[in-house]
PDB file of C-alpha atoms in Angstrom:
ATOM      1  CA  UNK A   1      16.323 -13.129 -17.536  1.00 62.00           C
ATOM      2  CA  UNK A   2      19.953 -11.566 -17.966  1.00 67.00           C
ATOM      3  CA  UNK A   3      20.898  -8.351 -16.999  1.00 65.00           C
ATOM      4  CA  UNK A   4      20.726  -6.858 -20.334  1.00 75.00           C
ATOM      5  CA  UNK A   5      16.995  -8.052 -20.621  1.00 79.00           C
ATOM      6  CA  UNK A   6      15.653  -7.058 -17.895  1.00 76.00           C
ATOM      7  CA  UNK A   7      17.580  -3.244 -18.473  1.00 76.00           C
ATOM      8  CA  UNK A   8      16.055  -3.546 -21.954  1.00 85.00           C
ATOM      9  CA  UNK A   9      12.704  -3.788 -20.228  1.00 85.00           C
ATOM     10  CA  UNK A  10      12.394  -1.651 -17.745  1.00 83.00           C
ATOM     11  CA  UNK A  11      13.872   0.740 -20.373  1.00 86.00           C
ATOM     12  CA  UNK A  12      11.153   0.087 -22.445  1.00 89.00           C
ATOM     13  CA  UNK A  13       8.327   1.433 -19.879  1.00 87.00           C
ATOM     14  CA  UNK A  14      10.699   3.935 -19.018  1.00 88.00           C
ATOM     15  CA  UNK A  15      11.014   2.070 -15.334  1.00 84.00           C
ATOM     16  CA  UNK A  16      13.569   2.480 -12.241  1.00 83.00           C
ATOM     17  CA  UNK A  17      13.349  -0.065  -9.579  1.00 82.00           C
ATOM     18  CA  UNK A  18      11.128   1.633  -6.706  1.00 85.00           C
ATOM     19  CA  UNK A  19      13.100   2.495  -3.296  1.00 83.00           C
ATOM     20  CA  UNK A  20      10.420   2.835  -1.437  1.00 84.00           C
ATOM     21  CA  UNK A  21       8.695  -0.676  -2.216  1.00 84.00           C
ATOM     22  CA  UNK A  22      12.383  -1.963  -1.623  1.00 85.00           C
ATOM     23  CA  UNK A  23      12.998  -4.058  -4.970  1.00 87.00           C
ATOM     24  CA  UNK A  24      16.558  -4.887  -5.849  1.00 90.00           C
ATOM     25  CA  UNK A  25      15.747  -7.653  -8.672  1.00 89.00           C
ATOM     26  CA  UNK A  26      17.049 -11.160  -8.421  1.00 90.00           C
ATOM     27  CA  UNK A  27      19.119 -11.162 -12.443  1.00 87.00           C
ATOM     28  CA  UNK A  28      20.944 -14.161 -11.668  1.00 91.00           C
ATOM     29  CA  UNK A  29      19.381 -17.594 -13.446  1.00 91.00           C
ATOM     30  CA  UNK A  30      21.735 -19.890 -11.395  1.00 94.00           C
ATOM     31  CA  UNK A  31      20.142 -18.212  -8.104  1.00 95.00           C
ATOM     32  CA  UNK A  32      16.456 -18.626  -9.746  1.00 95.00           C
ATOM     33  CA  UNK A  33      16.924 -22.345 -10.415  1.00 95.00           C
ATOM     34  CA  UNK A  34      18.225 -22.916  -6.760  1.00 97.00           C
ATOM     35  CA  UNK A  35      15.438 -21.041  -5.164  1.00 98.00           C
ATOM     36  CA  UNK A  36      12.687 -22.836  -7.415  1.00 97.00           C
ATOM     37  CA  UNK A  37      14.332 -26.793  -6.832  1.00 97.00           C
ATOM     38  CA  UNK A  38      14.961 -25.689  -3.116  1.00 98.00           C
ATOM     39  CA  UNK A  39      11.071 -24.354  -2.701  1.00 98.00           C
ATOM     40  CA  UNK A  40       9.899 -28.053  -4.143  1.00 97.00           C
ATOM     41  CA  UNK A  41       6.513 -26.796  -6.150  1.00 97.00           C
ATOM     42  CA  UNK A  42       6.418 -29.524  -8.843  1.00 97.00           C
ATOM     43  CA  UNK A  43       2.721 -29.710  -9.883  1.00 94.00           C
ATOM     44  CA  UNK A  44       1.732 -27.620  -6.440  1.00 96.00           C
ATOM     45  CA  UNK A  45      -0.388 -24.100  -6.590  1.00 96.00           C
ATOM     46  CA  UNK A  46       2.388 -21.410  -5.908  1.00 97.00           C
ATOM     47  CA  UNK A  47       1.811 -17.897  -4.482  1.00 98.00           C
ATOM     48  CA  UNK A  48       4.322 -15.694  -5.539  1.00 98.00           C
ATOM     49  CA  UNK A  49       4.883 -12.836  -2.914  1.00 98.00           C
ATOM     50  CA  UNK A  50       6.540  -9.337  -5.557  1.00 95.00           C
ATOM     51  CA  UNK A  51       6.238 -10.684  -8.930  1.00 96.00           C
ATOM     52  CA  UNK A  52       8.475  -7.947 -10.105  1.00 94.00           C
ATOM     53  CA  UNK A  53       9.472  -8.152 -13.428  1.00 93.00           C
ATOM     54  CA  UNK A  54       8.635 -11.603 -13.588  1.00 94.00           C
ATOM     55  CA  UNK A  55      12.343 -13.140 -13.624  1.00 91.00           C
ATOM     56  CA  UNK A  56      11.408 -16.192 -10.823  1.00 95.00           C
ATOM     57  CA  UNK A  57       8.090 -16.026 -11.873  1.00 96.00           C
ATOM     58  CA  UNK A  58       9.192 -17.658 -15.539  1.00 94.00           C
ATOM     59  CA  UNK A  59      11.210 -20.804 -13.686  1.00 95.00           C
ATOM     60  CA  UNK A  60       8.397 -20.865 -10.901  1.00 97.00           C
ATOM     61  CA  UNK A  61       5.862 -21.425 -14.121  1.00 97.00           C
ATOM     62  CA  UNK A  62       8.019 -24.000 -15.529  1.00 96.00           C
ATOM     63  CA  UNK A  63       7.652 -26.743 -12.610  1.00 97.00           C
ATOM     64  CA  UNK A  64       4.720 -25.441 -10.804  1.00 97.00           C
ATOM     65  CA  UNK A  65       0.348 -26.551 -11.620  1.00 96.00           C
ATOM     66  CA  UNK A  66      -0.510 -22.753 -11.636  1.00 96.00           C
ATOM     67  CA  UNK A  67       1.469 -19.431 -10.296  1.00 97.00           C
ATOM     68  CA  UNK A  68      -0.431 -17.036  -8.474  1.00 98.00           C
ATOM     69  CA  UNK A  69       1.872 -14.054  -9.157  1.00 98.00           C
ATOM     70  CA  UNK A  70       1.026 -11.185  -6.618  1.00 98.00           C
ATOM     71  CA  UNK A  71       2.643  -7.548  -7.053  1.00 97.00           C
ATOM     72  CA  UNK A  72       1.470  -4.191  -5.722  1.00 95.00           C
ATOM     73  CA  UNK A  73       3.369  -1.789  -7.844  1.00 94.00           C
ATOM     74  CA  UNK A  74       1.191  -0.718 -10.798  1.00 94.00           C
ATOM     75  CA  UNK A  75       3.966   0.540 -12.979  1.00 92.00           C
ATOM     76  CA  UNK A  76       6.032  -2.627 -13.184  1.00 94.00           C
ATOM     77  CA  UNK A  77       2.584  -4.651 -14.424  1.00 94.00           C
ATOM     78  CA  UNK A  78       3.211  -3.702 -18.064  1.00 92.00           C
ATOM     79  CA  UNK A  79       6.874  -5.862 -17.803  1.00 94.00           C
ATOM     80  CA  UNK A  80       5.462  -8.731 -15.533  1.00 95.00           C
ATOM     81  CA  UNK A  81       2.198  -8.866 -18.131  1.00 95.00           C
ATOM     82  CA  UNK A  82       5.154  -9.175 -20.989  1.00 94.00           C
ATOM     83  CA  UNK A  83       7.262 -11.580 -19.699  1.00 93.00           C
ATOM     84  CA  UNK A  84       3.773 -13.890 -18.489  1.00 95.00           C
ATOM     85  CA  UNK A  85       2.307 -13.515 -21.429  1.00 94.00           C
ATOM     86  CA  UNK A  86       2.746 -17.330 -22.664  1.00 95.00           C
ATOM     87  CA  UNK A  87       2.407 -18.530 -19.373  1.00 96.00           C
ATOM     88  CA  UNK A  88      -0.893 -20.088 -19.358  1.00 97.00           C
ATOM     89  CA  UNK A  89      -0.361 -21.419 -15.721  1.00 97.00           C
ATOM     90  CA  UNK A  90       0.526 -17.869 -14.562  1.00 98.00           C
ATOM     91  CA  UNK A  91      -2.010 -15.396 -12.955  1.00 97.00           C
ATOM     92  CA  UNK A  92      -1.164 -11.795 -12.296  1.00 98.00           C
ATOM     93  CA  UNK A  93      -2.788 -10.171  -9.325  1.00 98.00           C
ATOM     94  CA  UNK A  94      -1.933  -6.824  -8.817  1.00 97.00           C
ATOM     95  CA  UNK A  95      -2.317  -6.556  -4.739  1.00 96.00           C
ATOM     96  CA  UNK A  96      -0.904  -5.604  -1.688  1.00 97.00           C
ATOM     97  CA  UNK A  97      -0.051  -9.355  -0.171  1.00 97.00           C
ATOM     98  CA  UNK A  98      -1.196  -7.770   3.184  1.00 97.00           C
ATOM     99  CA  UNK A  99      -4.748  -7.498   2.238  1.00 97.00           C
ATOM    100  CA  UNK A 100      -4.869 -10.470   0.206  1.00 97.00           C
ATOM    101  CA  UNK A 101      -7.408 -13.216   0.711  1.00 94.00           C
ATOM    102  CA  UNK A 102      -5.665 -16.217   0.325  1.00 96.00           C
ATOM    103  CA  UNK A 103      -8.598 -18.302   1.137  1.00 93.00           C
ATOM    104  CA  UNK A 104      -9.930 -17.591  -2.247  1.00 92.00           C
ATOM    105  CA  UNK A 105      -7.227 -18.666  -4.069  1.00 93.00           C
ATOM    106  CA  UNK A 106      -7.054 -22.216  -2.752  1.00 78.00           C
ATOM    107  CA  UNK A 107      -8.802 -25.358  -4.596  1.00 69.00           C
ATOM    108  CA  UNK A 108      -7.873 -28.908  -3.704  1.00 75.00           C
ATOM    109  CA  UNK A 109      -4.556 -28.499  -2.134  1.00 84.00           C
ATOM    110  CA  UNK A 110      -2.782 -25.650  -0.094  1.00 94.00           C
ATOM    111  CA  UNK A 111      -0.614 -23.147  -1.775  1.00 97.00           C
ATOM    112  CA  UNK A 112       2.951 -23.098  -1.584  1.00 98.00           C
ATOM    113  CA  UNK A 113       4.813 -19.622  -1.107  1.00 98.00           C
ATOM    114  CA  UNK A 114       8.002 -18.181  -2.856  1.00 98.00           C
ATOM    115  CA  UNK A 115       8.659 -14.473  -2.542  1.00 97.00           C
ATOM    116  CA  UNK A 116      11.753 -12.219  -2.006  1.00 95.00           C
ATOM    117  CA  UNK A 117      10.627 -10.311   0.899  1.00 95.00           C
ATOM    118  CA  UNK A 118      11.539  -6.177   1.203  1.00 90.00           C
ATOM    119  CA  UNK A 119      13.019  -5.320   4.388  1.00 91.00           C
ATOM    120  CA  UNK A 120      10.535  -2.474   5.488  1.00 90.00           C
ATOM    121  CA  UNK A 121       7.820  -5.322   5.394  1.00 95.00           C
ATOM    122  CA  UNK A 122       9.319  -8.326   5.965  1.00 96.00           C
ATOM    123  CA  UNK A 123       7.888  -8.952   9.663  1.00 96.00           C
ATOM    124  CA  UNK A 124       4.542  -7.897   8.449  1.00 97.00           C
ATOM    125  CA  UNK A 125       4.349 -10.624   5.784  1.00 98.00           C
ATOM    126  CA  UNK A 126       5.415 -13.484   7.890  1.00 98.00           C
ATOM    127  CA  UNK A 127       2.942 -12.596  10.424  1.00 97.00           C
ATOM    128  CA  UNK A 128       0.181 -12.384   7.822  1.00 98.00           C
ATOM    129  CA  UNK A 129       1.460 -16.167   6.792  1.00 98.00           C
ATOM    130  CA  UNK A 130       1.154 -17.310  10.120  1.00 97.00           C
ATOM    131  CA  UNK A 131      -2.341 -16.318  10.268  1.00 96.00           C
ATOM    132  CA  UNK A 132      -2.753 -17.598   6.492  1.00 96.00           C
ATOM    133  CA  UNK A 133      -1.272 -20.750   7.505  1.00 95.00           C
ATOM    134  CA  UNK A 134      -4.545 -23.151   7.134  1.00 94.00           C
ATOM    135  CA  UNK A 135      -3.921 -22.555   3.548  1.00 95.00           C
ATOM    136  CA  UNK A 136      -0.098 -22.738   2.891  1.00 96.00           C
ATOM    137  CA  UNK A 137       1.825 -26.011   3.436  1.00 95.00           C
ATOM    138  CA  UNK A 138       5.433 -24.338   3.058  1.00 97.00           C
ATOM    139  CA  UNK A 139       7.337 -21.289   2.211  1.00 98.00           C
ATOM    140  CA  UNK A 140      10.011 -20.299   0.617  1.00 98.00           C
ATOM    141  CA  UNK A 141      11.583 -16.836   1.215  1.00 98.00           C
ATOM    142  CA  UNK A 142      14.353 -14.702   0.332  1.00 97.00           C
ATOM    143  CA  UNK A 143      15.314 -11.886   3.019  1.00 97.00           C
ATOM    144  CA  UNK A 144      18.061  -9.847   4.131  1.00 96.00           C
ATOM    145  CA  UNK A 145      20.819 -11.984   6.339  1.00 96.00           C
ATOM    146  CA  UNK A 146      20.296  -9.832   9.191  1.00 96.00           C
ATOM    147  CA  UNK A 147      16.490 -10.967   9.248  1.00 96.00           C
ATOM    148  CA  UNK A 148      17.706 -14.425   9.161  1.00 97.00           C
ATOM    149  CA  UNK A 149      19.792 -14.076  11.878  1.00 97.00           C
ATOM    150  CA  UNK A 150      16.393 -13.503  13.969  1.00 97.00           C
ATOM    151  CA  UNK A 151      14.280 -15.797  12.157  1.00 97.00           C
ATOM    152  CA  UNK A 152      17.439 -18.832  13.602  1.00 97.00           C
ATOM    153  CA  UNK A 153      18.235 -17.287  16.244  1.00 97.00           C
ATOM    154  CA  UNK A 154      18.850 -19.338  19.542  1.00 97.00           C
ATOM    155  CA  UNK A 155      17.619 -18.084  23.069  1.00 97.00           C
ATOM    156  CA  UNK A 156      20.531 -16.170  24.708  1.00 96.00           C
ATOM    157  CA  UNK A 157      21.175 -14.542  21.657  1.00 95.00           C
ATOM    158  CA  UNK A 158      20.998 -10.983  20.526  1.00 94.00           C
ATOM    159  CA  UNK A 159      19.237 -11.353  17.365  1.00 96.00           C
ATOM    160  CA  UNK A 160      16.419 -13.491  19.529  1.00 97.00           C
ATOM    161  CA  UNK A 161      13.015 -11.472  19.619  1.00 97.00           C
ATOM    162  CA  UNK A 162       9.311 -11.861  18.972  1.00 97.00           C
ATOM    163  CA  UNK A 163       9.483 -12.901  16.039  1.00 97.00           C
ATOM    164  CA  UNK A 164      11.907 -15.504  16.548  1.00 98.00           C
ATOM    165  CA  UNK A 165       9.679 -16.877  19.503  1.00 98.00           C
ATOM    166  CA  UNK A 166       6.709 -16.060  16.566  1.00 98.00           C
ATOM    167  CA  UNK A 167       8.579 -18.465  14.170  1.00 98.00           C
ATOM    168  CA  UNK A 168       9.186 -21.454  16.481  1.00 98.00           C
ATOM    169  CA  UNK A 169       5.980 -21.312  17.458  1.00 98.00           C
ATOM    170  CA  UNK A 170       3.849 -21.528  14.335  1.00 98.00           C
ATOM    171  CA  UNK A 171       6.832 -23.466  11.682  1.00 97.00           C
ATOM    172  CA  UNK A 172      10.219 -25.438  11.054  1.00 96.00           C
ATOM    173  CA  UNK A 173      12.873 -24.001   9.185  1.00 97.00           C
ATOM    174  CA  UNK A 174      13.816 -26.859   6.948  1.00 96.00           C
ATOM    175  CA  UNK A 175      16.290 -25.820   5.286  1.00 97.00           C
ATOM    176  CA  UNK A 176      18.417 -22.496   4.255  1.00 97.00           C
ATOM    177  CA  UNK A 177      21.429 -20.981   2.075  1.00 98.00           C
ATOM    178  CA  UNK A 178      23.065 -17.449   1.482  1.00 97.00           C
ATOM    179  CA  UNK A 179      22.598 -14.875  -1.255  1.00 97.00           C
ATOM    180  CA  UNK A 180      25.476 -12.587  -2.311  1.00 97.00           C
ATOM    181  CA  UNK A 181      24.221  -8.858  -2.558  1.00 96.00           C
ATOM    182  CA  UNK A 182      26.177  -9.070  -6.223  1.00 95.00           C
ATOM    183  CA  UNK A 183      23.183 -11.319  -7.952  1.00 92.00           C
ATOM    184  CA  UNK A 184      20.615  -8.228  -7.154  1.00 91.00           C
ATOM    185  CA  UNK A 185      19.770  -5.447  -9.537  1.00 87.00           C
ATOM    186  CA  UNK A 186      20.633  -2.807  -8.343  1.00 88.00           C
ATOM    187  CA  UNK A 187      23.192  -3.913  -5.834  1.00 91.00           C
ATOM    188  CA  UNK A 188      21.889  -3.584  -1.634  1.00 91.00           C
ATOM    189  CA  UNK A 189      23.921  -3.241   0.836  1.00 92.00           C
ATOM    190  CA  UNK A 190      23.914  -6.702   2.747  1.00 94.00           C
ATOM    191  CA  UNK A 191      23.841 -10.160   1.548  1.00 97.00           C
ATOM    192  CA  UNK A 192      20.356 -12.256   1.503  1.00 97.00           C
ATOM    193  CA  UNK A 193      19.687 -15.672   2.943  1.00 98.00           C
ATOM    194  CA  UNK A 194      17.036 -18.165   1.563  1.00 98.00           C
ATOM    195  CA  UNK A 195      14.837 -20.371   4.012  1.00 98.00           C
ATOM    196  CA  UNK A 196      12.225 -23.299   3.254  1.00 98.00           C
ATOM    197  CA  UNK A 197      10.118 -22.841   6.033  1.00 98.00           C
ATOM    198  CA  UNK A 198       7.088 -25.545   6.836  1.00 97.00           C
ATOM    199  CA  UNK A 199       4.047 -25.418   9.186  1.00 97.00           C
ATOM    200  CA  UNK A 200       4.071 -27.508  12.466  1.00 96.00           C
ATOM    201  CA  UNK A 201       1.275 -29.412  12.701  1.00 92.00           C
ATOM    202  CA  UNK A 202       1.001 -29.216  16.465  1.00 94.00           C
ATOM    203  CA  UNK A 203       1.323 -26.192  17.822  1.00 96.00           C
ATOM    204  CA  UNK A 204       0.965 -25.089  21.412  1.00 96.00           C
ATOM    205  CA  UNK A 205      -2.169 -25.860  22.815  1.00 96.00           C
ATOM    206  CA  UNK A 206      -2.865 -21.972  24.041  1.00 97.00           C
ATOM    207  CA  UNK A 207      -4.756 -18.797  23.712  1.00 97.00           C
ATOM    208  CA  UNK A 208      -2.569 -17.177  20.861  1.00 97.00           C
ATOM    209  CA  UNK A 209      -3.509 -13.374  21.909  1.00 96.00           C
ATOM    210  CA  UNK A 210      -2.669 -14.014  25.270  1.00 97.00           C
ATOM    211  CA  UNK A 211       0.479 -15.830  24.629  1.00 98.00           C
ATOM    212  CA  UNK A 212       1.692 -13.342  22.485  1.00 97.00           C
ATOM    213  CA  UNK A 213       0.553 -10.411  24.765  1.00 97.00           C
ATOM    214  CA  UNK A 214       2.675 -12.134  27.982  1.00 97.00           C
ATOM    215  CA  UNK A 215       5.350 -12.381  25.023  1.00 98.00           C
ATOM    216  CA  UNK A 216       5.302  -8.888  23.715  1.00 97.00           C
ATOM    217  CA  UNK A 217       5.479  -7.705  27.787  1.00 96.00           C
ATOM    218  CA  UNK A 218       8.343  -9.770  28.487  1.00 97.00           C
ATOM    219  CA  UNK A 219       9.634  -7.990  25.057  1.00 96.00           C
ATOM    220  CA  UNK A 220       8.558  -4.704  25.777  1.00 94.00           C
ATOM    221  CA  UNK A 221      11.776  -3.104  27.569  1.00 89.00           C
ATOM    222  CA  UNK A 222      14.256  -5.978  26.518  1.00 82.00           C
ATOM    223  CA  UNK A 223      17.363  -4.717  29.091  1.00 87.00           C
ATOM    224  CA  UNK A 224      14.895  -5.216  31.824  1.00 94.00           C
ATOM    225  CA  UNK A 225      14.563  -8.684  33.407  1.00 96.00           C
ATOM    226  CA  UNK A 226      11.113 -10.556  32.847  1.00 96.00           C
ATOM    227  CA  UNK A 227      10.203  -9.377  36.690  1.00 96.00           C
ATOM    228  CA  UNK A 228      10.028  -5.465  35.919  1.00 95.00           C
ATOM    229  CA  UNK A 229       8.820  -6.274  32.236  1.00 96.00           C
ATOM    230  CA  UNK A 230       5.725  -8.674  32.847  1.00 95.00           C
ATOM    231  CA  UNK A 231       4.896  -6.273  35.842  1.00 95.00           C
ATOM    232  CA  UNK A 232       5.480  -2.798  34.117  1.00 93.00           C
ATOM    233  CA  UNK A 233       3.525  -4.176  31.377  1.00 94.00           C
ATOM    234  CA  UNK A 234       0.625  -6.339  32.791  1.00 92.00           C
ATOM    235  CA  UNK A 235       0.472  -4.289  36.164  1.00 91.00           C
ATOM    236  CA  UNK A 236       0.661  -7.280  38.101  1.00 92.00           C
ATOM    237  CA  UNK A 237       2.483  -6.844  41.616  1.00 93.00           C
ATOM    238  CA  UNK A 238       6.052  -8.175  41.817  1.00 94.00           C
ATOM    239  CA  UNK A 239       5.764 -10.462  44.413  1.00 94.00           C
ATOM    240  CA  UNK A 240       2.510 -11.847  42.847  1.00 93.00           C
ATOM    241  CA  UNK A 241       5.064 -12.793  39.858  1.00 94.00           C
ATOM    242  CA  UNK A 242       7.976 -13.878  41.603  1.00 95.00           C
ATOM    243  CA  UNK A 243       5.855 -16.216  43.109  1.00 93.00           C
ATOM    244  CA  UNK A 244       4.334 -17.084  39.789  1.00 93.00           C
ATOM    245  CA  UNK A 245       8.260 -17.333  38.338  1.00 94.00           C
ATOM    246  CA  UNK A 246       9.383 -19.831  41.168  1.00 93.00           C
ATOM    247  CA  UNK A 247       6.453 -21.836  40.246  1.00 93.00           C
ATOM    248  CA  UNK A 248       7.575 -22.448  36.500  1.00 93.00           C
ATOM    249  CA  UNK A 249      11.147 -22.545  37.823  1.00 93.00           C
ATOM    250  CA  UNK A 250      12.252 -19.387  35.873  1.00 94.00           C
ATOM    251  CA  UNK A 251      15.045 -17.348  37.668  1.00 94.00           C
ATOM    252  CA  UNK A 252      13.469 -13.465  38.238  1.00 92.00           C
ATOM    253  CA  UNK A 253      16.367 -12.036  37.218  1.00 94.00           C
ATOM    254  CA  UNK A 254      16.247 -13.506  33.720  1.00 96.00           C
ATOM    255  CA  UNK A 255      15.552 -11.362  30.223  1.00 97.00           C
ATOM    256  CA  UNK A 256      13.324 -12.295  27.604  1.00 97.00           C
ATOM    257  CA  UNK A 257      16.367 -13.187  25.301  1.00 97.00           C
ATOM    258  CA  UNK A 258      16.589 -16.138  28.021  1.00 97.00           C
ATOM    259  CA  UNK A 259      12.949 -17.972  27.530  1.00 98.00           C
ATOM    260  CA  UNK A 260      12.935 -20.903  24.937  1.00 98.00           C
ATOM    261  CA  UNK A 261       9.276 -21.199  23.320  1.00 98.00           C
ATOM    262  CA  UNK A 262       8.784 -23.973  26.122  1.00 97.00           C
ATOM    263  CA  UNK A 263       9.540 -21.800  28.933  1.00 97.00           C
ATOM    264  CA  UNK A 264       7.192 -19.137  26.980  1.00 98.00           C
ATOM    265  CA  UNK A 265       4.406 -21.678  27.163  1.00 97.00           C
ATOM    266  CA  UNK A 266       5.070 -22.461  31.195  1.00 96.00           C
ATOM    267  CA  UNK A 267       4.550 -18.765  31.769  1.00 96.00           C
ATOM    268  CA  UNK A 268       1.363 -18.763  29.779  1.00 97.00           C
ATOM    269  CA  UNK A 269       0.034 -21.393  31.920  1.00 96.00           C
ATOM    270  CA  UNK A 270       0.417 -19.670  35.029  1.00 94.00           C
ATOM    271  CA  UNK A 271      -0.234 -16.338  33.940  1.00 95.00           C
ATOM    272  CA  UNK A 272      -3.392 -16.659  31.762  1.00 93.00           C
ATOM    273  CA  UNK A 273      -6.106 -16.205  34.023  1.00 89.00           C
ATOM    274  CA  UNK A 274      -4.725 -12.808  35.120  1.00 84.00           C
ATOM    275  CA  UNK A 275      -4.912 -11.055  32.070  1.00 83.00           C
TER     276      UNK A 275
END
């Protein structure tokens, strides 16, 4: 869909892009092709996160067994039912992806996922397709560089966090490219990045709650080291965890940035039966 078209659309049903469900529409067909080879759906069940206006939806149609093509704003359904209306692989489900039971859209194989994430959400989606993850073998999503930057991020880093720990826990980031902001109508503010992410298949044999709790502690007041953090946050006595800390052969005056996913895991061993 060109520029022009899509204007001549949205003009049509008297439409603005919505600010506060952060779309800035992908109106580059060179982009769309990349994204849809790069996501590798041929004959695979696709779940499109933000249909939109339908512009990746088209190409996604094109290689794809049947496009599940999820969107939460009402208004825009009239151009997305427009655009679809050939496609007889394509079916609209107008949703929040949040509360979406992906379960139920599932037959014989798992669902891949292509979506260009807004910011304001973006961490609550991926969590919501690591939970979903029995029934996805792969996605494939667009998000803003800086989110990127955390999703790759090495420990040591300042763009490491939870959900970078989150990530290398649960998936493998095959693959990945840059957007320019300049192939977006309208135009944001910061360029986009592109990642194939896939599903480990063994994960860390662990309670996830309680790994993620001792993670979100050691997270929870980032310029302190791990020592004040895990006992601030779990109320366990310091020397009780600097004895704990020698035993997994973690330095007490490291920060969260510090811990790999491995020495994440080491701490969960130690520390799970006291919370």
């Amino acid at each position: 869909m060109t520029i022009s078209e899509l204007l001549s659309l949205l003009e049509k049903y008297s439409l603005k892009p919505n600010k506060k469900l952060g779309q800035n529409f992908l109106i580059d067909e060179n982009i769309v092709r990349k994204i849809v080879n790069f996501a590798k759906i041929d004959q695979k069940e696709v779940l499109e996160i933000g249909a939109g206006p339908g512009t990746l939806t088209t190409f996604l149609s094109q290689k794809a067994k049947k496009v599940f093509a999820v969107e939460i704003d009402k208004k825009i359904l009239n151009v997305l039912k427009e655009v679809c209306q050939n496609l007889s692989n394509v079916e609209i489900i107008n949703q929040d992806f949040l509360e979406l039971n992906v379960k139920n859209l599932t037959s014989t194989q798992k669902l891949c996922v292509v979506g260009n994430l807004p910011y304001y959400v973006t961490s609550q989606i991926l969590f919501k397709l690591f939970e979903e993850r029995n029934y996805i073998e792969s996605f494939t999503i667009m998000v803003q560089k800086e989110v990127a930057q955390r999703l790759l991020a090495k420990p040591g880093s300042k763009d490491y966090g939870i959900l970078t720990v989150a990530m290398n826990f649960y998936c493998k980031v095959e693959d990945f490219f840059y957007v320019s902001k300049n192939v977006f109508f309208p135009r944001p503010e910061v360029d986009s990045t592109v990642l194939k992410v896939s599903f480990k298949e063994d994960i860390p044999d662990v309670d996830e709650k309680k790994f993620f709790k001792i993670v979100h502690a050691c997270f929870s007041t980032r310029r302190k080291t791990i020592l004040n953090s895990l006992s601030n946050s779990l109320g366990i006595e310091k020397a009780e965890l600097k004895h704990i800390l020698e035993k997994t052969s973690l330095q007490e005056n490291l920060r969260a940035e510090d811990l790999s996913l491995e020495h994440f895991v080491r701490l969960y061993k130690e520390l799970e039966s006291r919370i």
